[in-house]
PDB file of N, CA and C in Angstrom:
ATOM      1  N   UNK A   1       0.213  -8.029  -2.880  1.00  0.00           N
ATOM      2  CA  UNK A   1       1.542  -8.160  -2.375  1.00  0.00           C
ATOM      3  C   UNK A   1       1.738  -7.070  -1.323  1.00  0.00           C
ATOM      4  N   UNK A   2       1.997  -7.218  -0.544  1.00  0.00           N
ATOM      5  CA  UNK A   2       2.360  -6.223   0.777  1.00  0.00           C
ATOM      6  C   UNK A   2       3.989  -5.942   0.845  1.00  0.00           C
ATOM      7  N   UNK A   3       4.007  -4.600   0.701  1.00  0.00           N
ATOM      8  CA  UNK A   3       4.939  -4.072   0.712  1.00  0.00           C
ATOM      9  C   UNK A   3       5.651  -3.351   1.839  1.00  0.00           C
ATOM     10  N   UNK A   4       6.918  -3.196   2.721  1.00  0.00           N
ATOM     11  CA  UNK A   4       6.879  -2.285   3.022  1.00  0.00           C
ATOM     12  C   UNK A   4       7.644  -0.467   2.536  1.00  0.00           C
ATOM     13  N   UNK A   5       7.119   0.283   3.173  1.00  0.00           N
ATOM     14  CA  UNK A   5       7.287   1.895   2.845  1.00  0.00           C
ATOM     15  C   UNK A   5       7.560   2.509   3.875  1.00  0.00           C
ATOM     16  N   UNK A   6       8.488   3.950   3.601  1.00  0.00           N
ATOM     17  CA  UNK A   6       8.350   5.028   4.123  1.00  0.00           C
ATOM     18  C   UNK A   6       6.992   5.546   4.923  1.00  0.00           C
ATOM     19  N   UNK A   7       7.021   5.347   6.227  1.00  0.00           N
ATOM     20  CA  UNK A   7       6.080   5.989   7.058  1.00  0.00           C
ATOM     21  C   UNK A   7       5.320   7.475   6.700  1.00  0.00           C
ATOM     22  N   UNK A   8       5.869   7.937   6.166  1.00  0.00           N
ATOM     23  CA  UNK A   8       5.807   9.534   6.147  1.00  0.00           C
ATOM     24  C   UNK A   8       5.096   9.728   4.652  1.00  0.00           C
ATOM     25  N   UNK A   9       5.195   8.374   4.017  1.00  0.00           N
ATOM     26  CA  UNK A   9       4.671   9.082   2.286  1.00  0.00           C
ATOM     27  C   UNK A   9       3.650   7.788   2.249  1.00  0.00           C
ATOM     28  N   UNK A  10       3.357   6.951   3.314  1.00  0.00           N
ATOM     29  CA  UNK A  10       2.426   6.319   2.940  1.00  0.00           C
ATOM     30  C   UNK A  10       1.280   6.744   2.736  1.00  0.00           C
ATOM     31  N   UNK A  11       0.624   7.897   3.121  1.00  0.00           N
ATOM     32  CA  UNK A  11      -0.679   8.496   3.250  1.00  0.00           C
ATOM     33  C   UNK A  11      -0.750   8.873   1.715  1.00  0.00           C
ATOM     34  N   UNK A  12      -0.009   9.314   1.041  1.00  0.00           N
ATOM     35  CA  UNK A  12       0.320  10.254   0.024  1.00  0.00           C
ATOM     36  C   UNK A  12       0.044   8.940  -1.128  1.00  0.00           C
ATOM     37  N   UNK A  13       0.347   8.123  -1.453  1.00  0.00           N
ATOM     38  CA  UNK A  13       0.490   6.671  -2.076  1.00  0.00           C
ATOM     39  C   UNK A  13      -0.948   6.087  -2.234  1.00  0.00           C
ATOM     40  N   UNK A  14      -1.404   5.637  -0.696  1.00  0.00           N
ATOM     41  CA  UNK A  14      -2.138   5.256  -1.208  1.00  0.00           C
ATOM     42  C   UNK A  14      -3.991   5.591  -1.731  1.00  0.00           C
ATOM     43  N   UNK A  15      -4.255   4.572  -2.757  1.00  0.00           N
ATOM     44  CA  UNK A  15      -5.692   5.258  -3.413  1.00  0.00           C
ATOM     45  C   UNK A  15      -6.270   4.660  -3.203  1.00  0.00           C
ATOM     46  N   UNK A  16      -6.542   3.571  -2.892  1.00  0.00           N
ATOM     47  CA  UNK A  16      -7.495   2.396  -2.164  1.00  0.00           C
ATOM     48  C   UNK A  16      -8.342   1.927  -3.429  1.00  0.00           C
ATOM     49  N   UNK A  17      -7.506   2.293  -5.427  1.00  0.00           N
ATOM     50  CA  UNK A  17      -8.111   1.440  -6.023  1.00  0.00           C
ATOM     51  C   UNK A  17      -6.725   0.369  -6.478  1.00  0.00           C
ATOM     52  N   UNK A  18      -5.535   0.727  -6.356  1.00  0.00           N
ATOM     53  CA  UNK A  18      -4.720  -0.029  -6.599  1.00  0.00           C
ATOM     54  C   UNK A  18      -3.435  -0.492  -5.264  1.00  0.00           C
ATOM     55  N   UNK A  19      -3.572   0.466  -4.070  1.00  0.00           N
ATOM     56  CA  UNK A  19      -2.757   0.498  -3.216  1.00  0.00           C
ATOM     57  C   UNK A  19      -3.739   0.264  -2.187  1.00  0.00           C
ATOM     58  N   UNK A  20      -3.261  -0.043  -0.815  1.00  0.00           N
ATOM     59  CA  UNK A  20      -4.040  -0.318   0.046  1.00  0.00           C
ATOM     60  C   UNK A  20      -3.342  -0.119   1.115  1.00  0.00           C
ATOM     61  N   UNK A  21      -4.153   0.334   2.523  1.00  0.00           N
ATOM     62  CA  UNK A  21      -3.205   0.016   3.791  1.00  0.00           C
ATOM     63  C   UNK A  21      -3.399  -1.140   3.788  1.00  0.00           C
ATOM     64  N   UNK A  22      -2.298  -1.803   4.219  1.00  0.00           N
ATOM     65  CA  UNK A  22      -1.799  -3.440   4.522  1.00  0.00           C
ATOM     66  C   UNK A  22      -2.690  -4.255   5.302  1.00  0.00           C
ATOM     67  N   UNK A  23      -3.240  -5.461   4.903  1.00  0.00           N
ATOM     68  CA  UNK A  23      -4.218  -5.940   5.742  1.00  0.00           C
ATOM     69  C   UNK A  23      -3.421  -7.094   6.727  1.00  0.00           C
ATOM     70  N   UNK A  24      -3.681  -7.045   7.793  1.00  0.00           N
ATOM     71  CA  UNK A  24      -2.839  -7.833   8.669  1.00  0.00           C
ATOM     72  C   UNK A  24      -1.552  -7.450   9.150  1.00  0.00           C
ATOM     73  N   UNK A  25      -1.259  -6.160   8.639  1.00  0.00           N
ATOM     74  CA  UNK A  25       0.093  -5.554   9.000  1.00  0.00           C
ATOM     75  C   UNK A  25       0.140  -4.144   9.744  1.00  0.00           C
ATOM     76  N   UNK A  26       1.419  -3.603  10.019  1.00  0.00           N
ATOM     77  CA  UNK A  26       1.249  -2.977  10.984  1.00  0.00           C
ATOM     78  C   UNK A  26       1.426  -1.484   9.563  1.00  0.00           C
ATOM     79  N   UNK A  27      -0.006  -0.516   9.749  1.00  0.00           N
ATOM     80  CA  UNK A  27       0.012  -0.073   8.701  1.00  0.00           C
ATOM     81  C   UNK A  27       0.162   1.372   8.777  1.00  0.00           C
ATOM     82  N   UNK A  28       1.518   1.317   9.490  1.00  0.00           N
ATOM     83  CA  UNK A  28       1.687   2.768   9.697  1.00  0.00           C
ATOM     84  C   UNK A  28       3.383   2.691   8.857  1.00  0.00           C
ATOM     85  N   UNK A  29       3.653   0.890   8.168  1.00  0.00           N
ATOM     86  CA  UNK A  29       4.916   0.925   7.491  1.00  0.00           C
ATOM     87  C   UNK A  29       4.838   0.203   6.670  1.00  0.00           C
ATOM     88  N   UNK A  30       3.123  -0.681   6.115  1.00  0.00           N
ATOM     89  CA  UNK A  30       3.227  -1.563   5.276  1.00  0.00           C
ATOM     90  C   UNK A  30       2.131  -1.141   4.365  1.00  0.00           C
ATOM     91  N   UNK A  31       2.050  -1.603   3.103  1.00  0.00           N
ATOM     92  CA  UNK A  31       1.405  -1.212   2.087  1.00  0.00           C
ATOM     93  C   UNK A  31       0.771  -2.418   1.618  1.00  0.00           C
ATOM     94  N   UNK A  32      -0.872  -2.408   0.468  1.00  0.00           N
ATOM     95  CA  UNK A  32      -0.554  -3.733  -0.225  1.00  0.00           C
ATOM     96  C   UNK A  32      -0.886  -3.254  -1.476  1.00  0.00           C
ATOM     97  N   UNK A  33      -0.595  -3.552  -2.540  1.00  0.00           N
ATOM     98  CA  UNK A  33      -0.426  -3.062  -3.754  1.00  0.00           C
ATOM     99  C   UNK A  33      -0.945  -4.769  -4.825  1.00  0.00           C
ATOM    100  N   UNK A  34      -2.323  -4.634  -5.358  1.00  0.00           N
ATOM    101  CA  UNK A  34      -2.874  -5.211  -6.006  1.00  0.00           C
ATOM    102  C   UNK A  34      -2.345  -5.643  -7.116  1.00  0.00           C
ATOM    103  N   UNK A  35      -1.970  -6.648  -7.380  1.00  0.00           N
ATOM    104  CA  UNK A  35      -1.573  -7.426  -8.686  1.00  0.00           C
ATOM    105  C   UNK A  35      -2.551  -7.501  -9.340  1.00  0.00           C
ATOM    106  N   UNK A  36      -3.649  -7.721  -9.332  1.00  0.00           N
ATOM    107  CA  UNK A  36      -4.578  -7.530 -10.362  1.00  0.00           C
ATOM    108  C   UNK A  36      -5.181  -6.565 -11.115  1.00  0.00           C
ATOM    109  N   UNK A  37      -3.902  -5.207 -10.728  1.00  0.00           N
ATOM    110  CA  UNK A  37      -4.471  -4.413 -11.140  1.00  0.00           C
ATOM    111  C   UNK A  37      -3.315  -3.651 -12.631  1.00  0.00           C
ATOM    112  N   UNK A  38      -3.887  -2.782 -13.114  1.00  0.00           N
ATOM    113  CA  UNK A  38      -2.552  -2.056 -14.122  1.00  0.00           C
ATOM    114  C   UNK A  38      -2.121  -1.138 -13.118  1.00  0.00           C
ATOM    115  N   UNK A  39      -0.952  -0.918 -13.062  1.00  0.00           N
ATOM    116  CA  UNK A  39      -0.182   0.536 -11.891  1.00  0.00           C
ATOM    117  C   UNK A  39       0.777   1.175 -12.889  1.00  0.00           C
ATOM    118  N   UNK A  40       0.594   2.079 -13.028  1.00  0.00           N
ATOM    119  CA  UNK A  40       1.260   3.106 -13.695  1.00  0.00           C
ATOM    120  C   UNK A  40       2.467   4.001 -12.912  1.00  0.00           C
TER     121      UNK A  40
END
């Protein structure tokens, strides 16, 4: 699911096992955040 976020705390967020920079989006404001995953 692609989300968007705060520019400034996206770096901080994501871990690239459950968050992701946004694929196809402009990813300096969008996120994608794995449903298949558990997120705590």
């Amino acid at each position: 699911m692609n989300v968007k976020h705060s520019s400034e705390k996206i770096k901080t967020i994501i871990d690239n096992v459950h968050i992701f920079p946004a694929y196809h989006m402009n990813k300096k404001h969008w996120i994608t955040i794995s449903l298949n995953s558990d997120i705590s």
